[in-house]
Amino acid sequence: MASSRRNPLIVVRGEIVHFTGDPAEEGASACEHLPDGLLVIDDGRILHCGPASAVQDAIPGDARHFDYRGKLILPGFVDTHTHYAQTGIIASHGEQLTAWLEKYTYPAERRFADPAHAAAEAGFFCDQLLRHGTTTAMTFATVHPASVDAIFEAARARRMRLIAGKVLMDRNGPDYLMESAAEGEAHTLAAIEKWHGRERLAYAVTPRFVPTSTPEQLQRAGRLFADIPGLYLQSHLAEQRAETDWVASLHPEARSYLDIYARHGLLGARAVYAHCIWIDDEDRRCMALHGAAASFCPTSNLFLGSGLFDLARARRFGLRVGLGTDIGAGTSFSLLQTLDEAYKVLQLAGQTLAPEQGFYLATLGGARALYLDEFIGNFAVGREADFVVLDPEATPLLAWRNARAATLAERLFALMMLGDERCVAATHLLGEPAWIAAEQGG
Ligand code: GUN
Ligand code: ZN
């Protein structure tokens, strides 16, 4: 492996677990497990992933080594739906969706007109992602152009992969968060020009949800989504029953909530819809056919009392599914805690979530939902070397349980039920450490 490369290789040793496919479709062979594995990283990308014994002799003398033996190395977690501007209202008591938006969310988002406030919140949010092992996120900003600049700038400075967009609202919201459809489009175009496709960043056209956008605004959003290559679309779909009834009363002409998005050109590859709880099989078929993805946000769905996402039906229709934290209706940045609640949501519906399936959803499944699997999601050669180092014995209870686990699946399941950010020993972006717990006092 010696050559005239610009930077020394990075060599990472530990127990490696990653997915080459969906274990629900391909079975156990989709999960690659290297009890003593080595990642070799060249200029931020995976050059080699294999057993340590096979390549150690070929490593050049100037390589930089990270020894994570005793810990698990997985691809960085992918959060397919969140709101960075709601970090400060996480754990706000007592309301369901509409009242929660009015009482907590809109007033909090109002403050993002101030660039200094937005910058401070964006920096804290990105640091929280890294501390929780999340290396890629798709996030709402607020209606304010300064909020978009702040989150992209924070991600760029940390070299994170991030998809974000300015919220569009032109009806049924507080005056201080609304603008005309034309203004919303002009601000969106300016942000696309500034950020889309720059380094590891991509832009998502972001109508908040049907009740807060006029048909004109949805139409303009659909045109942008169709016209600009590589653009994403993010919104909410059928989160609560009362919201879905409200949407039906606003749009008696539509077959379903999804049908409204479809009629305005908002269905397609790289469209990501959060929640998708109160939908039917025709909606699932339609989303899958168009390549749109559903973001399953269990901590939010339980916190707001929204309902139970049906993973088995989504899978039956071949729908792309990723996990979302949906901060601040969601109650944790941790994809481990999100998996814990996903497991329980599915139990309530008589379904089960195997640990391999859970970690697939948190990594490659999320990358596929975001059409980023050619860049991230596993350790195939050429992928960007974003990874998380998990300590399976981070707490006394985890250590106790882990000592009694006979299989990898049992150990992964203990992590997903008992784990949280205390398990994140380190997070690396493009091979480089971006968060090291030991250096920060845990
Ligand atoms: N629906 C419309 N806006 C929001 C939001 O900010 N959070 C959640 N959970 N649902 C929404
Ligand atoms: Zn949301």
GROMACS .gro file of C-alpha atoms and ligand atoms in nm:
model
  454
    1MET     CA    1   0.000   0.000   0.000
    2ALA     CA    2   0.302   0.229  -0.009
    3SER     CA    3   0.269   0.506  -0.268
    4SER     CA    4   0.319   0.875  -0.322
    5ARG     CA    5  -0.012   0.976  -0.161
    6ARG     CA    6  -0.049   1.325  -0.017
    7ASN     CA    7  -0.161   1.227   0.332
    8PRO     CA    8  -0.068   0.923   0.538
    9LEU     CA    9  -0.320   0.639   0.543
   10ILE     CA   10  -0.553   0.611   0.843
   11VAL     CA   11  -0.577   0.261   0.987
   12VAL     CA   12  -0.860   0.175   1.228
   13ARG     CA   13  -0.868  -0.153   1.419
   14GLY     CA   14  -1.164  -0.300   1.610
   15GLU     CA   15  -1.471  -0.519   1.577
   16ILE     CA   16  -1.638  -0.415   1.253
   17VAL     CA   17  -2.008  -0.458   1.175
   18HIS     CA   18  -2.168  -0.324   0.857
   19PHE     CA   19  -2.431  -0.416   0.599
   20THR     CA   20  -2.393  -0.489   0.230
   21GLY     CA   21  -2.769  -0.522   0.184
   22ASP     CA   22  -3.100  -0.537   0.370
   23PRO     CA   23  -3.097  -0.833   0.610
   24ALA     CA   24  -3.479  -0.850   0.586
   25GLU     CA   25  -3.439  -0.935   0.218
   26GLU     CA   26  -3.098  -1.097   0.195
   27GLY     CA   27  -3.069  -1.271   0.531
   28ALA     CA   28  -2.761  -1.303   0.748
   29SER     CA   29  -2.518  -1.268   0.456
   30ALA     CA   30  -2.612  -0.897   0.436
   31CYS     CA   31  -2.431  -0.839   0.766
   32GLU     CA   32  -2.052  -0.846   0.755
   33HIS     CA   33  -1.892  -0.905   1.095
   34LEU     CA   34  -1.515  -0.886   1.146
   35PRO     CA   35  -1.434  -0.960   1.513
   36ASP     CA   36  -1.081  -0.825   1.461
   37GLY     CA   37  -1.113  -0.600   1.159
   38LEU     CA   38  -0.918  -0.323   0.995
   39LEU     CA   39  -1.038  -0.022   0.801
   40VAL     CA   40  -0.776   0.140   0.583
   41ILE     CA   41  -0.868   0.493   0.481
   42ASP     CA   42  -0.707   0.697   0.207
   43ASP     CA   43  -0.793   1.063   0.173
   44GLY     CA   44  -1.124   1.020   0.360
   45ARG     CA   45  -1.240   0.712   0.170
   46ILE     CA   46  -1.239   0.341   0.243
   47LEU     CA   47  -0.942   0.178   0.070
   48HIS     CA   48  -0.982  -0.157   0.241
   49CYS     CA   49  -1.205  -0.331   0.498
   50GLY     CA   50  -1.109  -0.680   0.612
   51PRO     CA   51  -0.965  -0.901   0.884
   52ALA     CA   52  -0.670  -0.738   1.060
   53SER     CA   53  -0.447  -1.039   1.006
   54ALA     CA   54  -0.478  -1.021   0.627
   55VAL     CA   55  -0.342  -0.672   0.564
   56GLN     CA   56  -0.136  -0.566   0.860
   57ASP     CA   57   0.198  -0.640   0.693
   58ALA     CA   58   0.109  -0.419   0.396
   59ILE     CA   59   0.045  -0.101   0.599
   60PRO     CA   60   0.307   0.170   0.532
   61GLY     CA   61   0.515   0.289   0.828
   62ASP     CA   62   0.379   0.645   0.824
   63ALA     CA   63   0.011   0.538   0.865
   64ARG     CA   64  -0.191   0.692   1.148
   65HIS     CA   65  -0.341   0.427   1.375
   66PHE     CA   66  -0.661   0.426   1.581
   67ASP     CA   67  -0.686   0.122   1.802
   68TYR     CA   68  -1.049   0.055   1.899
   69ARG     CA   69  -1.011  -0.310   1.996
   70GLY     CA   70  -1.285  -0.408   2.243
   71LYS     CA   71  -1.526  -0.171   2.069
   72LEU     CA   72  -1.762  -0.198   1.773
   73ILE     CA   73  -1.704   0.005   1.458
   74LEU     CA   74  -2.016   0.076   1.249
   75PRO     CA   75  -2.090   0.318   0.966
   76GLY     CA   76  -2.203   0.654   1.106
   77PHE     CA   77  -2.573   0.678   1.187
   78VAL     CA   78  -2.808   0.849   0.942
   79ASP     CA   79  -3.093   1.064   1.079
   80THR     CA   80  -3.344   1.107   0.795
   81HIS     CA   81  -3.570   1.362   0.964
   82THR     CA   82  -3.505   1.630   1.223
   83HIS     CA   83  -3.545   2.002   1.299
   84TYR     CA   84  -3.224   2.164   1.418
   85ALA     CA   85  -3.412   2.477   1.526
   86GLN     CA   86  -3.622   2.275   1.772
   87THR     CA   87  -3.329   2.152   1.981
   88GLY     CA   88  -3.414   2.406   2.248
   89ILE     CA   89  -3.776   2.291   2.287
   90ILE     CA   90  -3.706   1.919   2.322
   91ALA     CA   91  -3.907   1.783   2.616
   92SER     CA   92  -4.182   2.047   2.613
   93HIS     CA   93  -4.476   1.918   2.808
   94GLY     CA   94  -4.832   1.833   2.744
   95GLU     CA   95  -4.959   1.891   2.390
   96GLN     CA   96  -5.037   1.709   2.070
   97LEU     CA   97  -4.925   1.828   1.727
   98THR     CA   98  -5.123   2.145   1.650
   99ALA     CA   99  -5.113   2.288   2.002
  100TRP     CA  100  -4.748   2.188   2.039
  101LEU     CA  101  -4.662   2.376   1.718
  102GLU     CA  102  -4.844   2.688   1.834
  103LYS     CA  103  -4.733   2.686   2.194
  104TYR     CA  104  -4.368   2.583   2.163
  105THR     CA  105  -4.245   2.538   1.805
  106TYR     CA  106  -4.344   2.854   1.623
  107PRO     CA  107  -4.222   3.091   1.898
  108ALA     CA  108  -3.891   2.902   1.915
  109GLU     CA  109  -3.848   2.914   1.537
  110ARG     CA  110  -3.922   3.287   1.532
  111ARG     CA  111  -3.589   3.354   1.704
  112PHE     CA  112  -3.395   3.219   1.404
  113ALA     CA  113  -3.438   3.547   1.224
  114ASP     CA  114  -3.133   3.645   1.431
  115PRO     CA  115  -2.818   3.511   1.259
  116ALA     CA  116  -2.622   3.497   1.587
  117HIS     CA  117  -2.892   3.288   1.754
  118ALA     CA  118  -2.915   3.060   1.449
  119ALA     CA  119  -2.537   3.011   1.439
  120ALA     CA  120  -2.517   2.918   1.808
  121GLU     CA  121  -2.807   2.672   1.780
  122ALA     CA  122  -2.670   2.517   1.459
  123GLY     CA  123  -2.327   2.461   1.613
  124PHE     CA  124  -2.475   2.299   1.922
  125PHE     CA  125  -2.700   2.077   1.707
  126CYS     CA  126  -2.414   1.950   1.489
  127ASP     CA  127  -2.203   1.878   1.797
  128GLN     CA  128  -2.494   1.684   1.945
  129LEU     CA  129  -2.526   1.479   1.626
  130LEU     CA  130  -2.159   1.384   1.642
  131ARG     CA  131  -2.170   1.309   2.013
  132HIS     CA  132  -2.456   1.068   1.943
  133GLY     CA  133  -2.277   0.895   1.654
  134THR     CA  134  -2.482   1.055   1.376
  135THR     CA  135  -2.273   1.160   1.078
  136THR     CA  136  -2.545   1.247   0.825
  137ALA     CA  137  -2.875   1.424   0.883
  138MET     CA  138  -3.162   1.567   0.684
  139THR     CA  139  -3.298   1.865   0.873
  140PHE     CA  140  -3.555   2.138   0.852
  141ALA     CA  141  -3.424   2.491   0.913
  142THR     CA  142  -3.685   2.764   0.974
  143VAL     CA  143  -3.845   3.011   0.733
  144HIS     CA  144  -3.552   3.248   0.778
  145PRO     CA  145  -3.269   3.253   0.521
  146ALA     CA  146  -3.024   3.311   0.811
  147SER     CA  147  -3.127   2.977   0.960
  148VAL     CA  148  -3.030   2.793   0.642
  149ASP     CA  149  -2.695   2.967   0.620
  150ALA     CA  150  -2.626   2.883   0.985
  151ILE     CA  151  -2.690   2.509   0.960
  152PHE     CA  152  -2.503   2.463   0.631
  153GLU     CA  153  -2.210   2.665   0.763
  154ALA     CA  154  -2.198   2.458   1.085
  155ALA     CA  155  -2.201   2.130   0.889
  156ARG     CA  156  -1.945   2.258   0.639
  157ALA     CA  157  -1.707   2.362   0.914
  158ARG     CA  158  -1.726   2.008   1.061
  159ARG     CA  159  -1.712   1.838   0.716
  160MET     CA  160  -2.046   1.662   0.780
  161ARG     CA  161  -2.285   1.535   0.516
  162LEU     CA  162  -2.605   1.730   0.561
  163ILE     CA  163  -2.928   1.798   0.375
  164ALA     CA  164  -3.130   2.101   0.484
  165GLY     CA  165  -3.384   2.350   0.361
  166LYS     CA  166  -3.571   2.665   0.445
  167VAL     CA  167  -3.927   2.604   0.565
  168LEU     CA  168  -4.206   2.724   0.336
  169MET     CA  169  -4.532   2.846   0.497
  170ASP     CA  170  -4.789   3.078   0.344
  171ARG     CA  171  -5.114   2.995   0.527
  172ASN     CA  172  -5.246   2.882   0.866
  173GLY     CA  173  -4.937   2.989   1.055
  174PRO     CA  174  -4.847   3.288   1.271
  175ASP     CA  175  -4.791   3.608   1.073
  176TYR     CA  176  -4.431   3.627   1.190
  177LEU     CA  177  -4.343   3.297   1.013
  178MET     CA  178  -4.529   3.348   0.688
  179GLU     CA  179  -4.432   3.502   0.357
  180SER     CA  180  -4.588   3.493   0.012
  181ALA     CA  181  -4.538   3.192  -0.215
  182ALA     CA  182  -4.325   3.409  -0.444
  183GLU     CA  183  -4.102   3.528  -0.157
  184GLY     CA  184  -4.061   3.175  -0.028
  185GLU     CA  185  -3.954   3.060  -0.374
  186ALA     CA  186  -3.709   3.347  -0.417
  187HIS     CA  187  -3.544   3.273  -0.081
  188THR     CA  188  -3.532   2.902  -0.163
  189LEU     CA  189  -3.365   2.969  -0.498
  190ALA     CA  190  -3.105   3.192  -0.335
  191ALA     CA  191  -3.023   2.922  -0.078
  192ILE     CA  192  -3.000   2.654  -0.347
  193GLU     CA  193  -2.760   2.873  -0.542
  194LYS     CA  194  -2.548   2.926  -0.234
  195TRP     CA  195  -2.541   2.575  -0.084
  196HIS     CA  196  -2.673   2.293  -0.302
  197GLY     CA  197  -2.399   2.055  -0.410
  198ARG     CA  198  -2.129   2.242  -0.221
  199GLU     CA  199  -1.883   1.999  -0.059
  200ARG     CA  200  -2.096   1.745   0.135
  201LEU     CA  201  -2.414   1.955   0.139
  202ALA     CA  202  -2.742   1.927  -0.049
  203TYR     CA  203  -3.058   2.135  -0.045
  204ALA     CA  204  -3.411   2.011   0.030
  205VAL     CA  205  -3.718   2.205  -0.078
  206THR     CA  206  -3.913   2.217   0.250
  207PRO     CA  207  -4.288   2.287   0.253
  208ARG     CA  208  -4.372   2.235   0.622
  209PHE     CA  209  -4.690   2.030   0.559
  210VAL     CA  210  -5.010   2.064   0.358
  211PRO     CA  211  -5.203   2.279   0.611
  212THR     CA  212  -4.941   2.557   0.602
  213SER     CA  213  -4.887   2.578   0.224
  214THR     CA  214  -5.135   2.705  -0.035
  215PRO     CA  215  -5.170   2.505  -0.357
  216GLU     CA  216  -4.968   2.783  -0.524
  217GLN     CA  217  -4.680   2.733  -0.284
  218LEU     CA  218  -4.689   2.355  -0.328
  219GLN     CA  219  -4.691   2.401  -0.706
  220ARG     CA  220  -4.387   2.627  -0.696
  221ALA     CA  221  -4.208   2.380  -0.469
  222GLY     CA  222  -4.291   2.096  -0.709
  223ARG     CA  223  -4.151   2.290  -1.004
  224LEU     CA  224  -3.822   2.357  -0.824
  225PHE     CA  225  -3.797   1.991  -0.720
  226ALA     CA  226  -3.849   1.879  -1.080
  227ASP     CA  227  -3.623   2.137  -1.242
  228ILE     CA  228  -3.305   2.133  -1.035
  229PRO     CA  229  -3.098   1.815  -1.050
  230GLY     CA  230  -3.016   1.638  -0.726
  231LEU     CA  231  -3.251   1.849  -0.516
  232TYR     CA  232  -3.431   1.688  -0.222
  233LEU     CA  233  -3.782   1.740  -0.094
  234GLN     CA  234  -3.878   1.703   0.272
  235SER     CA  235  -4.214   1.740   0.443
  236HIS     CA  236  -4.453   1.577   0.690
  237LEU     CA  237  -4.724   1.331   0.592
  238ALA     CA  238  -5.018   1.195   0.793
  239GLU     CA  239  -4.859   1.226   1.135
  240GLN     CA  240  -5.175   1.258   1.345
  241ARG     CA  241  -5.535   1.161   1.286
  242ALA     CA  242  -5.669   1.512   1.360
  243GLU     CA  243  -5.411   1.666   1.124
  244THR     CA  244  -5.512   1.420   0.851
  245ASP     CA  245  -5.880   1.511   0.901
  246TRP     CA  246  -5.789   1.881   0.878
  247VAL     CA  247  -5.606   1.818   0.551
  248ALA     CA  248  -5.907   1.629   0.413
  249SER     CA  249  -6.130   1.928   0.494
  250LEU     CA  250  -5.886   2.168   0.323
  251HIS     CA  251  -5.865   1.947   0.013
  252PRO     CA  252  -6.196   1.765  -0.046
  253GLU     CA  253  -6.086   1.702  -0.405
  254ALA     CA  254  -5.794   1.480  -0.301
  255ARG     CA  255  -5.806   1.100  -0.262
  256SER     CA  256  -5.564   1.118   0.031
  257TYR     CA  257  -5.312   1.341   0.206
  258LEU     CA  258  -5.036   1.197  -0.013
  259ASP     CA  259  -5.243   1.264  -0.324
  260ILE     CA  260  -5.213   1.639  -0.257
  261TYR     CA  261  -4.834   1.620  -0.263
  262ALA     CA  262  -4.849   1.398  -0.573
  263ARG     CA  263  -5.074   1.643  -0.761
  264HIS     CA  264  -4.823   1.921  -0.700
  265GLY     CA  265  -4.519   1.732  -0.827
  266LEU     CA  266  -4.380   1.657  -0.481
  267LEU     CA  267  -4.341   1.282  -0.517
  268GLY     CA  268  -4.025   1.132  -0.659
  269ALA     CA  269  -3.677   1.005  -0.584
  270ARG     CA  270  -3.516   1.205  -0.299
  271ALA     CA  271  -3.854   1.306  -0.152
  272VAL     CA  272  -3.860   1.217   0.219
  273TYR     CA  273  -4.183   1.222   0.416
  274ALA     CA  274  -4.177   1.210   0.794
  275HIS     CA  275  -4.422   0.988   0.985
  276CYS     CA  276  -4.654   0.832   0.719
  277ILE     CA  277  -4.873   0.683   0.992
  278TRP     CA  278  -5.229   0.751   0.872
  279ILE     CA  279  -5.176   0.639   0.512
  280ASP     CA  280  -5.320   0.346   0.319
  281ASP     CA  281  -5.181   0.082   0.087
  282GLU     CA  282  -5.250   0.290  -0.224
  283ASP     CA  283  -5.034   0.565  -0.072
  284ARG     CA  284  -4.759   0.312   0.009
  285ARG     CA  285  -4.772   0.174  -0.345
  286CYS     CA  286  -4.757   0.523  -0.490
  287MET     CA  287  -4.465   0.634  -0.271
  288ALA     CA  288  -4.267   0.319  -0.354
  289LEU     CA  289  -4.341   0.353  -0.725
  290HIS     CA  290  -4.208   0.708  -0.729
  291GLY     CA  291  -3.902   0.628  -0.516
  292ALA     CA  292  -4.006   0.849  -0.224
  293ALA     CA  293  -3.900   0.751   0.129
  294ALA     CA  294  -4.071   0.738   0.467
  295SER     CA  295  -3.892   0.853   0.781
  296PHE     CA  296  -3.995   0.645   1.083
  297CYS     CA  297  -3.971   0.870   1.392
  298PRO     CA  298  -4.077   0.653   1.687
  299THR     CA  299  -3.973   0.877   1.978
  300SER     CA  300  -4.169   1.165   1.826
  301ASN     CA  301  -4.469   0.948   1.741
  302LEU     CA  302  -4.493   0.829   2.100
  303PHE     CA  303  -4.418   1.170   2.254
  304LEU     CA  304  -4.690   1.352   2.056
  305GLY     CA  305  -4.927   1.053   2.071
  306SER     CA  306  -4.933   1.033   1.691
  307GLY     CA  307  -4.968   0.660   1.630
  308LEU     CA  308  -4.774   0.353   1.523
  309PHE     CA  309  -4.573   0.336   1.199
  310ASP     CA  310  -4.639   0.012   1.010
  311LEU     CA  311  -4.297  -0.114   0.901
  312ALA     CA  312  -4.424  -0.451   0.777
  313ARG     CA  313  -4.668  -0.286   0.534
  314ALA     CA  314  -4.406  -0.037   0.420
  315ARG     CA  315  -4.177  -0.328   0.346
  316ARG     CA  316  -4.449  -0.523   0.167
  317PHE     CA  317  -4.478  -0.237  -0.083
  318GLY     CA  318  -4.102  -0.195  -0.120
  319LEU     CA  319  -4.109   0.152   0.038
  320ARG     CA  320  -3.773   0.305   0.129
  321VAL     CA  321  -3.761   0.361   0.506
  322GLY     CA  322  -3.508   0.542   0.724
  323LEU     CA  323  -3.510   0.637   1.091
  324GLY     CA  324  -3.567   0.992   1.209
  325THR     CA  325  -3.525   1.154   1.549
  326ASP     CA  326  -3.762   1.442   1.465
  327ILE     CA  327  -3.605   1.664   1.729
  328GLY     CA  328  -3.776   1.850   1.906
  329ALA     CA  329  -4.097   1.640   1.904
  330GLY     CA  330  -3.857   1.347   1.921
  331THR     CA  331  -3.699   1.299   2.259
  332SER     CA  332  -3.347   1.185   2.175
  333PHE     CA  333  -3.065   1.256   1.931
  334SER     CA  334  -2.956   0.894   1.976
  335LEU     CA  335  -3.032   0.649   1.697
  336LEU     CA  336  -2.981   0.377   1.962
  337GLN     CA  337  -3.266   0.518   2.170
  338THR     CA  338  -3.466   0.565   1.850
  339LEU     CA  339  -3.421   0.193   1.779
  340ASP     CA  340  -3.532   0.111   2.133
  341GLU     CA  341  -3.861   0.292   2.075
  342ALA     CA  342  -3.895   0.160   1.719
  343TYR     CA  343  -3.879  -0.189   1.862
  344LYS     CA  344  -4.157  -0.112   2.111
  345VAL     CA  345  -4.378   0.062   1.853
  346LEU     CA  346  -4.354  -0.246   1.632
  347GLN     CA  347  -4.422  -0.479   1.926
  348LEU     CA  348  -4.750  -0.294   1.984
  349ALA     CA  349  -4.849  -0.383   1.627
  350GLY     CA  350  -4.744  -0.747   1.664
  351GLN     CA  351  -4.428  -0.690   1.457
  352THR     CA  352  -4.069  -0.741   1.555
  353LEU     CA  353  -3.747  -0.560   1.475
  354ALA     CA  354  -3.444  -0.787   1.459
  355PRO     CA  355  -3.126  -0.616   1.580
  356GLU     CA  356  -2.956  -0.660   1.242
  357GLN     CA  357  -3.258  -0.496   1.078
  358GLY     CA  358  -3.243  -0.212   1.331
  359PHE     CA  359  -2.877  -0.134   1.270
  360TYR     CA  360  -2.932  -0.168   0.895
  361LEU     CA  361  -3.205   0.099   0.918
  362ALA     CA  362  -2.975   0.326   1.121
  363THR     CA  363  -2.694   0.300   0.862
  364LEU     CA  364  -2.732   0.167   0.507
  365GLY     CA  365  -3.115   0.180   0.517
  366GLY     CA  366  -3.101   0.550   0.602
  367ALA     CA  367  -2.840   0.609   0.333
  368ARG     CA  368  -3.064   0.435   0.078
  369ALA     CA  369  -3.369   0.635   0.189
  370LEU     CA  370  -3.164   0.949   0.117
  371TYR     CA  371  -3.015   0.815  -0.209
  372LEU     CA  372  -2.669   0.853  -0.056
  373ASP     CA  373  -2.564   0.487  -0.054
  374GLU     CA  374  -2.304   0.544  -0.323
  375PHE     CA  375  -2.126   0.771  -0.073
  376ILE     CA  376  -2.207   0.644   0.277
  377GLY     CA  377  -2.385   0.369   0.470
  378ASN     CA  378  -2.127   0.090   0.473
  379PHE     CA  379  -1.755   0.020   0.437
  380ALA     CA  380  -1.746  -0.078   0.069
  381VAL     CA  381  -1.427   0.037  -0.104
  382GLY     CA  382  -1.454   0.400  -0.212
  383ARG     CA  383  -1.723   0.499   0.040
  384GLU     CA  384  -1.665   0.803   0.259
  385ALA     CA  385  -1.515   0.691   0.591
  386ASP     CA  386  -1.779   0.820   0.833
  387PHE     CA  387  -1.805   0.583   1.127
  388VAL     CA  388  -1.908   0.548   1.490
  389VAL     CA  389  -1.718   0.358   1.759
  390LEU     CA  390  -1.953   0.200   2.012
  391ASP     CA  391  -1.852   0.076   2.354
  392PRO     CA  392  -2.072  -0.228   2.426
  393GLU     CA  393  -1.977  -0.204   2.794
  394ALA     CA  394  -2.030   0.169   2.841
  395THR     CA  395  -2.244   0.129   3.152
  396PRO     CA  396  -2.232  -0.131   3.430
  397LEU     CA  397  -2.568  -0.270   3.315
  398LEU     CA  398  -2.455  -0.302   2.953
  399ALA     CA  399  -2.134  -0.472   3.065
  400TRP     CA  400  -2.334  -0.709   3.284
  401ARG     CA  401  -2.574  -0.794   2.999
  402ASN     CA  402  -2.299  -0.813   2.739
  403ALA     CA  403  -2.104  -1.065   2.947
  404ARG     CA  404  -2.403  -1.299   2.916
  405ALA     CA  405  -2.457  -1.252   2.542
  406ALA     CA  406  -2.359  -1.546   2.324
  407THR     CA  407  -2.406  -1.397   1.977
  408LEU     CA  408  -2.347  -1.074   1.788
  409ALA     CA  409  -2.724  -1.035   1.751
  410GLU     CA  410  -2.770  -1.049   2.128
  411ARG     CA  411  -2.498  -0.787   2.180
  412LEU     CA  412  -2.649  -0.558   1.915
  413PHE     CA  413  -2.991  -0.597   2.071
  414ALA     CA  414  -2.857  -0.504   2.417
  415LEU     CA  415  -2.703  -0.192   2.260
  416MET     CA  416  -3.025  -0.092   2.090
  417MET     CA  417  -3.237  -0.144   2.403
  418LEU     CA  418  -2.997  -0.012   2.668
  419GLY     CA  419  -2.761   0.211   2.474
  420ASP     CA  420  -2.746   0.586   2.428
  421GLU     CA  421  -2.475   0.847   2.372
  422ARG     CA  422  -2.273   0.707   2.661
  423CYS     CA  423  -2.190   0.419   2.423
  424VAL     CA  424  -2.039   0.651   2.162
  425ALA     CA  425  -1.665   0.632   2.226
  426ALA     CA  426  -1.579   0.819   1.907
  427THR     CA  427  -1.727   0.949   1.584
  428HIS     CA  428  -1.512   0.996   1.272
  429LEU     CA  429  -1.587   1.198   0.962
  430LEU     CA  430  -1.392   1.120   0.644
  431GLY     CA  431  -1.157   0.912   0.859
  432GLU     CA  432  -1.072   1.193   1.101
  433PRO     CA  433  -1.194   1.197   1.461
  434ALA     CA  434  -1.477   1.446   1.501
  435TRP     CA  435  -1.581   1.347   1.852
  436ILE     CA  436  -1.374   1.148   2.106
  437ALA     CA  437  -1.551   1.086   2.435
  438ALA     CA  438  -1.232   1.026   2.632
  439GLU     CA  439  -1.096   1.367   2.529
  440GLN     CA  440  -1.413   1.546   2.636
  441GLY     CA  441  -1.458   1.385   2.972
  442GLY     CA  442  -1.719   1.142   2.832
  443GUN     N1  443  -4.587   1.897   1.123
  443GUN     C1  444  -4.569   2.022   1.076
  443GUN     N2  445  -4.463   2.081   1.135
  443GUN     C2  446  -4.414   1.992   1.222
  443GUN     C3  447  -4.303   1.994   1.312
  443GUN     O1  448  -4.229   2.090   1.324
  443GUN     N3  449  -4.285   1.881   1.384
  443GUN     C4  450  -4.362   1.771   1.371
  443GUN     N4  451  -4.337   1.662   1.445
  443GUN     N5  452  -4.467   1.767   1.288
  443GUN     C5  453  -4.492   1.875   1.213
  444ZN      ZN  454  -4.070   1.680   1.179
   0.00000   0.00000   0.00000
